Structure formats: structure tokens, C-alpha cells
Coordinates of C-alpha atoms in Angstrom, one line a residue:
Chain A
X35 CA 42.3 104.7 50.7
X36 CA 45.8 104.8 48.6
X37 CA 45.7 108.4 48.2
X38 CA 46.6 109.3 51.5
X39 CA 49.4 109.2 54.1
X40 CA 47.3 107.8 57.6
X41 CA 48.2 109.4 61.1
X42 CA 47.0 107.6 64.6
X43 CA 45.6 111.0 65.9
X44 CA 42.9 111.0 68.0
X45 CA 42.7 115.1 69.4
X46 CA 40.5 113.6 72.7
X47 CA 43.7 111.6 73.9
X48 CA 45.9 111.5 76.4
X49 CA 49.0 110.8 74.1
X50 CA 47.8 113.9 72.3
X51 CA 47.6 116.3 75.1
X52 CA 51.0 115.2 76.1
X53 CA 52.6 115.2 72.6
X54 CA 50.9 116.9 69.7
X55 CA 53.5 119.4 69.1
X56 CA 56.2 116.9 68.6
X57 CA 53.6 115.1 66.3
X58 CA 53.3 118.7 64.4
X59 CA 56.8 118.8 64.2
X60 CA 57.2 114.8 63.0
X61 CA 54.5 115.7 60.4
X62 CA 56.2 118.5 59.1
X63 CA 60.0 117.2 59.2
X64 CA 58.5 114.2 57.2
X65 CA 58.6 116.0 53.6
X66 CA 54.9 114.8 53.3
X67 CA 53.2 117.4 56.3
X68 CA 49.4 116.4 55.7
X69 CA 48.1 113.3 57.0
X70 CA 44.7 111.8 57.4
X71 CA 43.5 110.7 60.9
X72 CA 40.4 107.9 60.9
X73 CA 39.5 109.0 64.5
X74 CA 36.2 110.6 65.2
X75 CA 34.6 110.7 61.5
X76 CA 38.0 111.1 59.6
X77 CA 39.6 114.5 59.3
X78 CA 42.8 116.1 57.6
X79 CA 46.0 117.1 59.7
X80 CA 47.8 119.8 58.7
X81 CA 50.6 121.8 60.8
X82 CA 51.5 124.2 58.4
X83 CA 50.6 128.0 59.1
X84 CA 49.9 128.7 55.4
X85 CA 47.2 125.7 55.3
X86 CA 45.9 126.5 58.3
X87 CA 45.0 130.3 57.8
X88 CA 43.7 129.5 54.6
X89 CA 41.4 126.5 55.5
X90 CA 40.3 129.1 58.5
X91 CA 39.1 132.2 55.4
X92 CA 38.3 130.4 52.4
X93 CA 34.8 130.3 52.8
X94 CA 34.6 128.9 49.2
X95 CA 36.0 125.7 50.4
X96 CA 35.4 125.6 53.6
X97 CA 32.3 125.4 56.3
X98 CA 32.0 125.2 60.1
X99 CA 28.4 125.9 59.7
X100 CA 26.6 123.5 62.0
X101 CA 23.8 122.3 59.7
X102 CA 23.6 118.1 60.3
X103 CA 20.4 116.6 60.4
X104 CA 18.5 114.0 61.7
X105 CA 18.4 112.2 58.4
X106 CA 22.1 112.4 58.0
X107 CA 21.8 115.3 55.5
X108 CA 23.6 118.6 55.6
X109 CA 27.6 119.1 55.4
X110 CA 28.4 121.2 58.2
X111 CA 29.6 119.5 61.2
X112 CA 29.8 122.7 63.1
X113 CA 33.9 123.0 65.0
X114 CA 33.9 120.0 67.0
X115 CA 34.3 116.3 66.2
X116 CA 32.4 114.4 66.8
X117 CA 29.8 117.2 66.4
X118 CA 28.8 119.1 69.8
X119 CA 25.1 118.8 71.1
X120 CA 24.2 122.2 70.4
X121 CA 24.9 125.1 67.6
X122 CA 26.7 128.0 68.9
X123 CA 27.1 131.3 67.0
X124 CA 28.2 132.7 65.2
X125 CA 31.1 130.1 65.5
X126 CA 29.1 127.8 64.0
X127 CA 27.6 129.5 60.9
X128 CA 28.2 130.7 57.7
X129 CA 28.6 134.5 56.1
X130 CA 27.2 136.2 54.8
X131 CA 24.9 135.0 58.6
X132 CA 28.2 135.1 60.4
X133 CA 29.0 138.9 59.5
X134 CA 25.4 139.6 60.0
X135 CA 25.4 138.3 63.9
X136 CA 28.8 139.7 64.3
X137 CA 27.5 143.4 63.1
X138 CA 24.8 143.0 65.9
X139 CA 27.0 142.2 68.4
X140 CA 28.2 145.3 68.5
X141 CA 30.1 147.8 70.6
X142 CA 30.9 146.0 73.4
X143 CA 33.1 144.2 71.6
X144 CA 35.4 147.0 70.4
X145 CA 38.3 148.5 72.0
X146 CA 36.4 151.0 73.3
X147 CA 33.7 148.5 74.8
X148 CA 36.7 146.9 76.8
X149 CA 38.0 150.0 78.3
X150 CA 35.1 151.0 79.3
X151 CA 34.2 147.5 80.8
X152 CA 37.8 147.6 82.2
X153 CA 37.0 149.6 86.0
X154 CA 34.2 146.8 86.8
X155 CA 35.9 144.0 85.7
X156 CA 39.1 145.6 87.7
X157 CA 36.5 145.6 90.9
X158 CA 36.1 141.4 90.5
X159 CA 39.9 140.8 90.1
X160 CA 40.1 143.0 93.3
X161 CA 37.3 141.0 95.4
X162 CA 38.9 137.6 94.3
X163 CA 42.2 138.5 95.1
X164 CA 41.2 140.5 98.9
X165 CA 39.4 136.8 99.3
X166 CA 43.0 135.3 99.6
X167 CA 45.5 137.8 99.8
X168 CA 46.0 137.8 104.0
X169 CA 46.8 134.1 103.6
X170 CA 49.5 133.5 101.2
X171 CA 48.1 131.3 99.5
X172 CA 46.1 131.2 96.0
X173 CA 45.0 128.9 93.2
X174 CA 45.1 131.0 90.2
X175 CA 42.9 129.0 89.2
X176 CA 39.5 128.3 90.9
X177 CA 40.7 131.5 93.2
X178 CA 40.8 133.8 90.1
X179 CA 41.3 133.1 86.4
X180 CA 37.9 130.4 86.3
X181 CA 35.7 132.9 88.3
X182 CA 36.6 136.4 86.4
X183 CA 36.2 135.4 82.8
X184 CA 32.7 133.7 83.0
X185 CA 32.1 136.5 85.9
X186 CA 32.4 139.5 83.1
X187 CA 30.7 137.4 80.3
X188 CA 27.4 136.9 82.7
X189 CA 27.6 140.4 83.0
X190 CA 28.3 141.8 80.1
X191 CA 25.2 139.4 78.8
X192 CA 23.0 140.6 82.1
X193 CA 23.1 137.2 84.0
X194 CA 22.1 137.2 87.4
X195 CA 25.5 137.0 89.5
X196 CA 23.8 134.5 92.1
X197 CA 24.4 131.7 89.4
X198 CA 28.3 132.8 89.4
X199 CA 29.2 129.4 91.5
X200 CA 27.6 127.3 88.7
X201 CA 28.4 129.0 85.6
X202 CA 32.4 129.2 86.6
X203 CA 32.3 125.0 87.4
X204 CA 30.4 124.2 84.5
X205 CA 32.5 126.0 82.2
X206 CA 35.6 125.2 83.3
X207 CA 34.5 121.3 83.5
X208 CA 33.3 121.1 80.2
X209 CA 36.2 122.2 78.9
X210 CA 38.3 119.8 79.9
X211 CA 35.8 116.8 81.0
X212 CA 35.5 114.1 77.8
X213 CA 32.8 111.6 77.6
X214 CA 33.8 108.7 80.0
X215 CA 35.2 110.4 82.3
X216 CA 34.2 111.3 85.8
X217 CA 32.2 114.2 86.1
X218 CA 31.3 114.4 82.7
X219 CA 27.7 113.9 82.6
X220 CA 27.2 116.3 85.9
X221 CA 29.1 118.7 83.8
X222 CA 26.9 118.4 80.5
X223 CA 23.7 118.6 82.6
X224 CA 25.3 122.2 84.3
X225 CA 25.0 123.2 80.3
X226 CA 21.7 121.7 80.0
X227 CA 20.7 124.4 83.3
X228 CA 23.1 127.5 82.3
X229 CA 21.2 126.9 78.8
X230 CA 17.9 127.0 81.0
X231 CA 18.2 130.1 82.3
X232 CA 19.4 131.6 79.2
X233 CA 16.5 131.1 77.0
X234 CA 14.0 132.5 80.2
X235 CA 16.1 135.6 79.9
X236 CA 16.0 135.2 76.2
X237 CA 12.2 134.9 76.4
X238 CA 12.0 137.4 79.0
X239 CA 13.7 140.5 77.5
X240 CA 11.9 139.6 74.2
X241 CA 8.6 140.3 75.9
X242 CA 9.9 143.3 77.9
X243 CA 12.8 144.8 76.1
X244 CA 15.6 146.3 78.4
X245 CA 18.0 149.3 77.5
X246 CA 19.6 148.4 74.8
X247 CA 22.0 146.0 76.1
X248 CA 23.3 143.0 74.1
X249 CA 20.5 141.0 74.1
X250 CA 18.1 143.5 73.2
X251 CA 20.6 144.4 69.8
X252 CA 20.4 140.7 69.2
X253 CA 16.7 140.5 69.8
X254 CA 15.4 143.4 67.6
X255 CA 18.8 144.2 65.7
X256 CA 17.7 144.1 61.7
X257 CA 20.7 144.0 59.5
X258 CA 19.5 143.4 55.6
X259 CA 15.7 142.8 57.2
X260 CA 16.9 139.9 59.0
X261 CA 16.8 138.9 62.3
X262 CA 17.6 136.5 64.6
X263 CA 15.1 134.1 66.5
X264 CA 15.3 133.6 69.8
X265 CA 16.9 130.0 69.6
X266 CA 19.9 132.0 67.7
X267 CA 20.0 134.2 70.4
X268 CA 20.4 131.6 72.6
X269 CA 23.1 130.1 70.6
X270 CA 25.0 133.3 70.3
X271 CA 24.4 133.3 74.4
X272 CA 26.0 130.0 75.2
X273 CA 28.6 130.5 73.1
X274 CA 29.9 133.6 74.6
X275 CA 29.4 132.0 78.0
X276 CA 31.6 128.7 76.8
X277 CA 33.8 130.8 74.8
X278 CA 34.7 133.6 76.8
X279 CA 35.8 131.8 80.2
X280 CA 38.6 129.1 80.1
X281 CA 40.4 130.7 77.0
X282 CA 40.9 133.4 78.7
X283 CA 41.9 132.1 82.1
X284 CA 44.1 129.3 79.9
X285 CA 46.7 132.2 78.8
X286 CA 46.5 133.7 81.8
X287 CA 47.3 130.5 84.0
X288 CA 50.0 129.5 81.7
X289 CA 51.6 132.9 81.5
X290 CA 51.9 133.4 85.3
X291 CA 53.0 129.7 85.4
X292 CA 56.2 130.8 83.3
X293 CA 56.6 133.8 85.1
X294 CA 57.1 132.0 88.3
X295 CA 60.0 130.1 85.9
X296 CA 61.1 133.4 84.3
X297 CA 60.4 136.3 87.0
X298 CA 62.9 139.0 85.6
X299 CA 60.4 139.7 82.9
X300 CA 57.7 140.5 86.0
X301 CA 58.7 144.1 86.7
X302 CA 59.1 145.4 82.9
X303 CA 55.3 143.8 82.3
X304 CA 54.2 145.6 85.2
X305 CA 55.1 149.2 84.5
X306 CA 55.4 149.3 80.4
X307 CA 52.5 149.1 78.6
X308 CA 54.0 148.8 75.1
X309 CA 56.2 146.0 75.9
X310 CA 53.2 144.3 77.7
X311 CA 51.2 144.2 74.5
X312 CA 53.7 143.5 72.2
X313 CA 54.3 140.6 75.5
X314 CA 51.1 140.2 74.6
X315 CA 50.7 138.6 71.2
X316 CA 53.5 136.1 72.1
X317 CA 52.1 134.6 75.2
X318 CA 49.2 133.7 72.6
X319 CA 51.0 132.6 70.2
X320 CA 53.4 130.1 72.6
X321 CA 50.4 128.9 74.6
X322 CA 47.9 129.1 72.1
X323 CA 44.5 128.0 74.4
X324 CA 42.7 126.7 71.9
X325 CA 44.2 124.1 70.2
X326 CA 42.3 123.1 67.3
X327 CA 38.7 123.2 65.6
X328 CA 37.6 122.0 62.7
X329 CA 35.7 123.1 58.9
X330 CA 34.6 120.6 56.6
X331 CA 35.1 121.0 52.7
X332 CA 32.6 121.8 50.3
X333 CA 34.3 121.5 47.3
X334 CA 37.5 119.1 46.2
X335 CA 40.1 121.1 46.7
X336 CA 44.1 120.8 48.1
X337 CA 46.7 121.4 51.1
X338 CA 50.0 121.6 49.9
X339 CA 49.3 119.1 47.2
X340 CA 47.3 117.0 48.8
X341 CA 43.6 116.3 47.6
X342 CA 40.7 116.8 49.5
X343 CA 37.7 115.8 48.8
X344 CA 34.2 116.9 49.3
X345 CA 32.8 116.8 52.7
X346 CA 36.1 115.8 54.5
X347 CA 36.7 117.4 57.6
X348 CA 40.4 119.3 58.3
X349 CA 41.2 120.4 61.7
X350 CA 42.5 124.1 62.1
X351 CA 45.2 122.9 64.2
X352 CA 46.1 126.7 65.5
X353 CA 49.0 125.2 68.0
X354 CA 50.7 123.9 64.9
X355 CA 50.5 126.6 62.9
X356 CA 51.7 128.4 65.7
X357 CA 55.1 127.1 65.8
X358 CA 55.7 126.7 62.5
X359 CA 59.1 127.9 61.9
X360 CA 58.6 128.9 58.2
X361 CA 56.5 131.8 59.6
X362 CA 58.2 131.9 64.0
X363 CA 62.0 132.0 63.4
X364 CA 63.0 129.9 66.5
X365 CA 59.3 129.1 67.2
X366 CA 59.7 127.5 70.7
X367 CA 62.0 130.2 72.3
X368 CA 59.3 133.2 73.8
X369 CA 60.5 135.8 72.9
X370 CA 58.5 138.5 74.5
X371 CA 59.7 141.3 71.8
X372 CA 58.9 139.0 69.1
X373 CA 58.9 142.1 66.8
X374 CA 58.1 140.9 63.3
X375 CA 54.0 141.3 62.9
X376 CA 53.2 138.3 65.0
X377 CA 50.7 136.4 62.7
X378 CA 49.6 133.6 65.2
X379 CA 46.3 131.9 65.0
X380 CA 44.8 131.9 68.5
X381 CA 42.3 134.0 67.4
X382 CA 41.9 132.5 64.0
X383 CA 41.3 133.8 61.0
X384 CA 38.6 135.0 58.5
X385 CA 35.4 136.2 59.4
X386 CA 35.5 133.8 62.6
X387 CA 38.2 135.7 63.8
X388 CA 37.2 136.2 67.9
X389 CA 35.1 138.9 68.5
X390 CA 35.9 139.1 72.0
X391 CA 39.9 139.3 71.3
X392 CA 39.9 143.0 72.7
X393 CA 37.9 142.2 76.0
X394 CA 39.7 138.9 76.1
X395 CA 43.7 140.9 76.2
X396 CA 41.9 143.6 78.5
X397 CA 41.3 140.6 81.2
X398 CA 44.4 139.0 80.7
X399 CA 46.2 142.1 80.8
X400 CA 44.0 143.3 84.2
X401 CA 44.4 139.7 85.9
X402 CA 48.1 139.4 85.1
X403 CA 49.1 143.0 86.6
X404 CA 47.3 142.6 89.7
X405 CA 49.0 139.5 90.6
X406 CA 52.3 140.7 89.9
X407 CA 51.2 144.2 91.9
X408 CA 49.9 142.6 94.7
X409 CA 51.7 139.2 94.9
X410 CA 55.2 140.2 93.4
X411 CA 57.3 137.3 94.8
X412 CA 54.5 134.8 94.7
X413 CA 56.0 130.9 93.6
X414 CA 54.1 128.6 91.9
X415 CA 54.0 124.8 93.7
X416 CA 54.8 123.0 90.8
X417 CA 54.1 119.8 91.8
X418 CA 50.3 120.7 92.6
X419 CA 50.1 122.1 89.5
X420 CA 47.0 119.8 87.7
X421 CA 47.5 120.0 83.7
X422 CA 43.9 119.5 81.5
X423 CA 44.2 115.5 80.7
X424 CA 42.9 116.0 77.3
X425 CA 42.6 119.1 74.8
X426 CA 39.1 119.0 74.0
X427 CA 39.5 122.2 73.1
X428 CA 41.5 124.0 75.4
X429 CA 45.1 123.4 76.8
X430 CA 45.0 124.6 80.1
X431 CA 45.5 123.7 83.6
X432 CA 43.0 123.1 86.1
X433 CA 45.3 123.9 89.1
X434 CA 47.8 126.5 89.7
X435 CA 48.9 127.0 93.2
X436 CA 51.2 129.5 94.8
X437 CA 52.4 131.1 97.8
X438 CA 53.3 134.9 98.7
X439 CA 54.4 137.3 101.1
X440 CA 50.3 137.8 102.5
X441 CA 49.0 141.6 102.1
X442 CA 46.4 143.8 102.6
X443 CA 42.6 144.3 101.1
X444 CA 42.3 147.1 99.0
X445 CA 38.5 146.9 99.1
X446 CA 35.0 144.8 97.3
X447 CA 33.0 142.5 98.3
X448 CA 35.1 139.3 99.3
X449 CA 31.6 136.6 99.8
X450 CA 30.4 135.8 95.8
X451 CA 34.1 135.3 95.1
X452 CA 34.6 133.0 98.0
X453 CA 31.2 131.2 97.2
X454 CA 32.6 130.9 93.5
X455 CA 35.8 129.4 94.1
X456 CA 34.4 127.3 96.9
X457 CA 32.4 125.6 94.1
X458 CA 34.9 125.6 90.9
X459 CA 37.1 124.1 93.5
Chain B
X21 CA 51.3 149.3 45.5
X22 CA 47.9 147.9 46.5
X23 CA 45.5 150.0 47.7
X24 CA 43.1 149.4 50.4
X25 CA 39.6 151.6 51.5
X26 CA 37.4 151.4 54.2
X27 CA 34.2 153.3 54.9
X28 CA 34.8 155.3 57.7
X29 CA 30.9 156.0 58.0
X30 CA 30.3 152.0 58.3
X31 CA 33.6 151.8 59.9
X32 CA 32.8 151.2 64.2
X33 CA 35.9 150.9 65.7
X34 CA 35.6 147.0 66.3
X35 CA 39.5 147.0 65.8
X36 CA 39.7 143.3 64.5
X37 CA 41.5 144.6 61.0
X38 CA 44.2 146.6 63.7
X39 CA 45.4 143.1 65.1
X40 CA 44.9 141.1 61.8
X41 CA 47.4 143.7 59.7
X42 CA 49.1 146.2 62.5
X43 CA 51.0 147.4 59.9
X44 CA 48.3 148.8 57.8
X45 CA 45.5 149.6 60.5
X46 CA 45.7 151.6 64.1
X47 CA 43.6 153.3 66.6
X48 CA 44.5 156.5 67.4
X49 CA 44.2 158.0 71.3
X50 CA 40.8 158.9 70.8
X51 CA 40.0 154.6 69.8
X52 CA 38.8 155.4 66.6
X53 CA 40.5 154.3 63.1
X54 CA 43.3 155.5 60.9
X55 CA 45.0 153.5 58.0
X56 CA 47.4 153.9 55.2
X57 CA 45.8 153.2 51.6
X58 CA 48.3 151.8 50.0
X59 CA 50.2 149.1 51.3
X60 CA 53.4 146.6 50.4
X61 CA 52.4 143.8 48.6
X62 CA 53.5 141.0 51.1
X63 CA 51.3 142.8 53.1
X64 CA 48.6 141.0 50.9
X65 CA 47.3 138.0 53.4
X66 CA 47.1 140.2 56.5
X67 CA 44.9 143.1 54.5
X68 CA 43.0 140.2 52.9
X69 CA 42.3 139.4 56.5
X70 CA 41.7 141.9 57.8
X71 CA 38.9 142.5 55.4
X72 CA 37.3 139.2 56.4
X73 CA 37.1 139.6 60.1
X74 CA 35.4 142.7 59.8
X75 CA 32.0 142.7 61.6
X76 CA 30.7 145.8 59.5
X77 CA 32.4 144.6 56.3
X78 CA 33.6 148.0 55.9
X79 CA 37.2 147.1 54.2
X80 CA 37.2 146.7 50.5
X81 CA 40.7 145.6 48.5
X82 CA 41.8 147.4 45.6
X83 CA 44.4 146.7 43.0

């Protein structure tokens, strides 16, 4: 290949996880920004925010449909690379199918469904927090952030919270656990079970309908007179559960993280709402917890000049974009009043753009307020403080610990949270 | 200026377009959505995105 600049990138590295923005900004400073990486397949690297947003909405060009078959056939490698085991959806789809599942999912997933999700997901913040708050001491962490998300995702999907201890390890293991490395295998047969019990629920509600819940809109939901079988179901299923958890506790961990390094911002956040949104969109721009996925072409087309060619992967490399300072004047400074629209990526773009965004900002917002309520002066140990080796996926830390000034209870049920963290841990 | 429409009887208050083009799209106290139909013209990708992410496809561009 002559036509192209090549780039030693492999995402599922160590040397990546503790250097890829410098290699974004390398990439970009070189006057020739899109390089080709042989790792994994071969895919296109591209740090620019323009490239990126449009890879991630021009469904002409570009597929994350998951669609590779036995025979070697079909284009769509779904958003990982090398392809994950299963399909999840709609992540790994194409419209018009995506807006069809996204139209069933429904309600829940509006700002409407979040506040009114917001008083029970409140209560488990509560009960994980009363579990360690006459001590002193938390993990953020497997004493909070890895137990709440996948907590209120069980829920929300009607999962029986007796499995909470599994769901929370598995899904913050896989995240971060590549093949080779200890624990890995444990952690893709906990997906194997969580995947179990999902399609006997699946089944189950199929034969006896509940109220109306999400399953049953995915189950019987006919948009266009289609609708979904129950293996789809199941995929929508996992991928909320995998979806939904370690993103989620990523921004929060590494926004109280540089709160213990920047603490005047903690009582403005805690009292003004406004500011704390607005706070909001720049803690997900700077930490962005997903780092990259990936479409592949289905037609030649071009990124800033540079050819691509059919059935080449690109990776949507969303902490890239992120910083690029075309679009984020001074893009490593937070600046939590970052007032120009803040168009970052960590929700992408198109008609992938996260469907859970509003329940997602709604548990970061409820986790981080708590903490800085009920553990004001707490201080992080920074040198217990375990980063993710790799960015599989996610950036994010599996270990946060802090101390505080020890409180009081303020009520719940302190045993499931205590049972959870004693297995995440 | 462009122009922009949704159908407020498909629309259901999923509040992706709000976040994708703030500028254009809002909730008001009641959750539900208000917009302006005409918008600035480097306002293009964010509308245009707005559109796509969607889940009722109720957002059409107009010129």
C-alpha cells in the first residue's frame, strides 16, 4: 500500500491507553492527520472532529451494522475490532432498523423518563453510600459508581436485583479485561450467564406479557409492521446492560477524581443547577468514557483528502475529536463554563446518538451531588487509585479510594449494596 | 435563513435534538418541546443532527 501514511496503533495497548491523545495530537500537527493502522483487520485513524462526526452520520458511507458471516460474507463488522462475540442493538444496526428499535424504546428514555426514574435511583445512591459513610472510607468505585449504573439498568429492564453482585463485576470486568489477560475468560463466561437470564426473561414475558414495561414495547411494539424477534430483544437487552454501566460510572469516577484536585468548583456544583449542566457537557467532553468505535465503508469515499476504500474500517476516535482545537479553543484546559455550544462526541453522533444520554447525566448528576453533600471534604488516595490498563472501550478507572469526615445514615437498605460491592471488589 | 419543522404530534419529548443543537431546540418546564423554525446557517451540522438522532424521525430540514 503507497497510498497511505501507516501509524503503529493498536487501540487494545498499553502504550495506547497511556498515550493516544498525544498520538491525536502528533497526527494532527503532522499536516497529513489520517493514518492507516494494520492492527486488528486494518482501520483508518482520524482525530479530526469534522471527520469524525461525519463518519459517525453519513449512513451513505458508513456501517456499524453487525452482519459478518460464517462464510466471510457481509460488510458490517459491528463497533468493535476485532468484531465482538455477539450483536448488540441498536448499536449495531442499520436505519432505517436502528430508528425503528430506537422508536420502541420509548419513554423511559426521555427527559421525562429520567426524572421520573430519578427518586428510586436517588434511594440506591443512598443505600450505597449509608453502607460506608460511618467509616470514612469509600471506593467510588466498587462502593458506588460500578454498583448504581448496572443497578438502575436491571431495573429499568425488570431484572431480578438478587443477580446485582454478578451483573456489576461482569460489567465492569469486561470493560476493561482484554483477551490474555487474567480474569478474562471468567469475565466473558459472566456475559455468557447475564445473557442466560436474559433470554428466560425474554422468553418469559413473551409468553406472559407484563404491564407494558420495556420489554413488553420491544416484544409486541409494531412500528411499519415490523417487529423484533426475541433474539433482537435480547440484543437490545445486553446492550443496555453493557452500555449503560461503566460509561456512566467512568465520568463520574474521573470527575470526582479532579474534584479532589480542584475542590473550589465543589460548592458552586452543589447548589446551582445551571452551572452544573453546563459543568456538565464539559466533564464529557474532557473525559470522554468512551474512547473510540468503529464503522466500516460501504462506498469509496474520503477524509480530508484521503481515499478510502470500500469495506475499510475507520475508528470514530470520539477522545480525538474531543480535543480538537479547531472546534475546543484551548481543548485541554476544563473549563466548566465552556459556553460556546459544546459539540463533543461522547455521545456520538447520527442516529446512534445514546439513547440513554438523559438517564445517563441524571445519574451522574445524582451520584456526583451526594458525594459532595454527604462527603464534602472527602480526598482521594492517589496512589491507590487503579487506572483501566487498556481502552477497550472505556477509559476509566477501576479504583478510586477516599477518606472523609464519617457521617450519619440517612436511611435504605445497606445489605444488596454491601453484597454488591463485596463482589465488584 | 433555513428553516426547520418538526411534527409535534410524532414529536415525544425524547430530547436528543435539544442536546445535539441547544441553540435551536429546548424543553420547556412542563418537558415537552419548543423550537425556533428558522435558524442561522452555521447552525447547519447541529440541526442536520439533530434530525438524525431522532428516535421518532419527527425533524424534517427545509431550505
Amino acid at each position: 500500500m503507497t497510498d497511505r501514511r501507516t501509524i503503529d496503533l493498536d487501540h487494545h495497548s498499553q502504550e495506547y491507553a497511556d498515550s493516544y491523545h498525544q498520538v491525536a495530537d502528533e497526527l494532527r500537527g503532522s499536516g497529513c492527520p489520517v493514518a492507516w493502522s494494520e492492527h486488528h483487520g486494518g482501520f483508518w485513524v482520524t482525530p479530526g472532529h469534522a471527520d469524525v462526526a461525519r463518519v459517525a452520520r453519513d449512513d451513505d458511507y458508513f456501517t456499524q451494522d453487525h452482519e459478518r458471516r460464517e462464510d466471510g460474507g457481509g460488510l458490517g463488522q459491528g463497533v468493535q475490532r476485532p468484531p465482538g462475540p455477539v450483536r448488540t442493538l441498536p448499536i449495531e444496526s442499520h436505519s432505517p432498523f436502528t430508528q425503528f428499535i430506537r422508536q420502541l424504546c420509548g419513554p423511559a428514555f426521555s427527559p421525562a423518563g429520567a426524572k421520573q426514574f430519578e427518586p428510586r435511583f436517588l434511594e440506591m445512591v443512598t443505600e450505597c453510600l449509608d453502607a460506608v459513610i460511618e467509616t470514612g472510607r469509600v471506593d467510588f468505585s466498587e462502593d458506588l459508581a460500578a454498583i448504581t449504573t448496572v443497578r438502575a439498568t436491571m431495573e429499568l429492564i425488570g431484572l431480578p436485583a438478587d443477580r446485582l453482585p454478578l451483573y456489576a463485576k461482569v460489567s465492569h470486568e469486561s470493560s476493561y479485561l482484554a483477551p490474555g489477560q487474567p480474569g478474562f475468560d471468567e469475565a466473558m463466561a459472566g456475559i455468557g450467564e447475564i445473557q442466560s437470564d436474559v433470554i428466560g426473561l425474554v422468553s418469559e414475558r413473551k409468553k406472559n406479557p407484563g404491564e407494558g414495561g420495556l420489554i413488553d414495547r420491544l416484544l409486541v411494539g409494531d412500528v411499519r409492521g415490523r417487529q423484533l424477534s426475541e433474539d433482537e430483544v435480547v440484543g437490545v437487552l445486553m446492550s443496555l446492560i453493557l452500555g449503560g454501566g461503566d460509561t456512566t460510572a467512568t465520568l463520574t469516577l474521573q470527575t470526582l477524581r479532579w474534584l479532589h484536585h480542584n475542590p473550589e468548583h465543589r460548592a458552586r456544583l452543589l447548589t446551582d443547577d445551571a452551572y452544573f449542566a453546563t459543568a456538565t457537557e464539559e466533564f464529557l467532553r474532557v473525559f470522554t468514557p468512551n474512547v473510540q468505535i468503529f464503522r466500516v465503508a460501504t462506498q469509496d469515499t474520503e477524509l480530508s483528502g484521503q481515499p478510502v476504500r470500500r469495506g475499510e474500517s475507520v475508528m470514530m476516535w470520539w477522545a480525538a475529536a474531543n480535543r480538537d482545537p479547531a472546534v475546543f479553543a484551548d481543548p485541554y484546559e476544563v473549563r466548566l463554563d465552556r459556553r460556546e455550544a459544546n459539540r463533543h462526541l461522547s455521545f456520538g453522533n447520527g442516529t446512534h446518538r445514546c439513547l440513554g444520554q438523559h438517564i445517563a447525566r441524571m445519574e451522574f448528576r445524582t451520584m456526583v451531588r451526594e458525594v459532595l453533600r454527604r462527603m464534602p471534604d472527602y480526598q482521594i488516595d492517589e496512589s491507590a487509585v487503579d487506572r483501566y490498563h487498556t481502552v477497550k472501550t472505556i477509559d476509566g478507572l477501576m479504583h478510586l479510594p477516599a477518606v472523609f469526615t464519617p457521617g450519619s445514615r440517612e436511611g435504605g437498605r445497606p445489605a444488596a449494596a454491601a453484597a454488591a460491592a463485596a463482589a465488584v471488589a | 435563513m433555513p428553516h426547520v419543522s418538526v411534527d409535534l404530534d410524532v414529536c415525544e419529548d425524547h430530547a436528543q435534538c435539544v442536546f445535539a443543537a441547544p441553540t435551536v431546540f429546548r424543553m420547556n418546564d412542563d418537558d415537552r418541546l419548543e423550537y425556533d423554525a428558522e435558524y442561522d446557517e452555521d447552525l447547519r451540522f447541529d440541526v442536520q443532527a439533530a434530525a438524525d438522532s431522532c428516535p421518532v424521525q419527527a425533524i424534517k430540514l427545509l431550505d
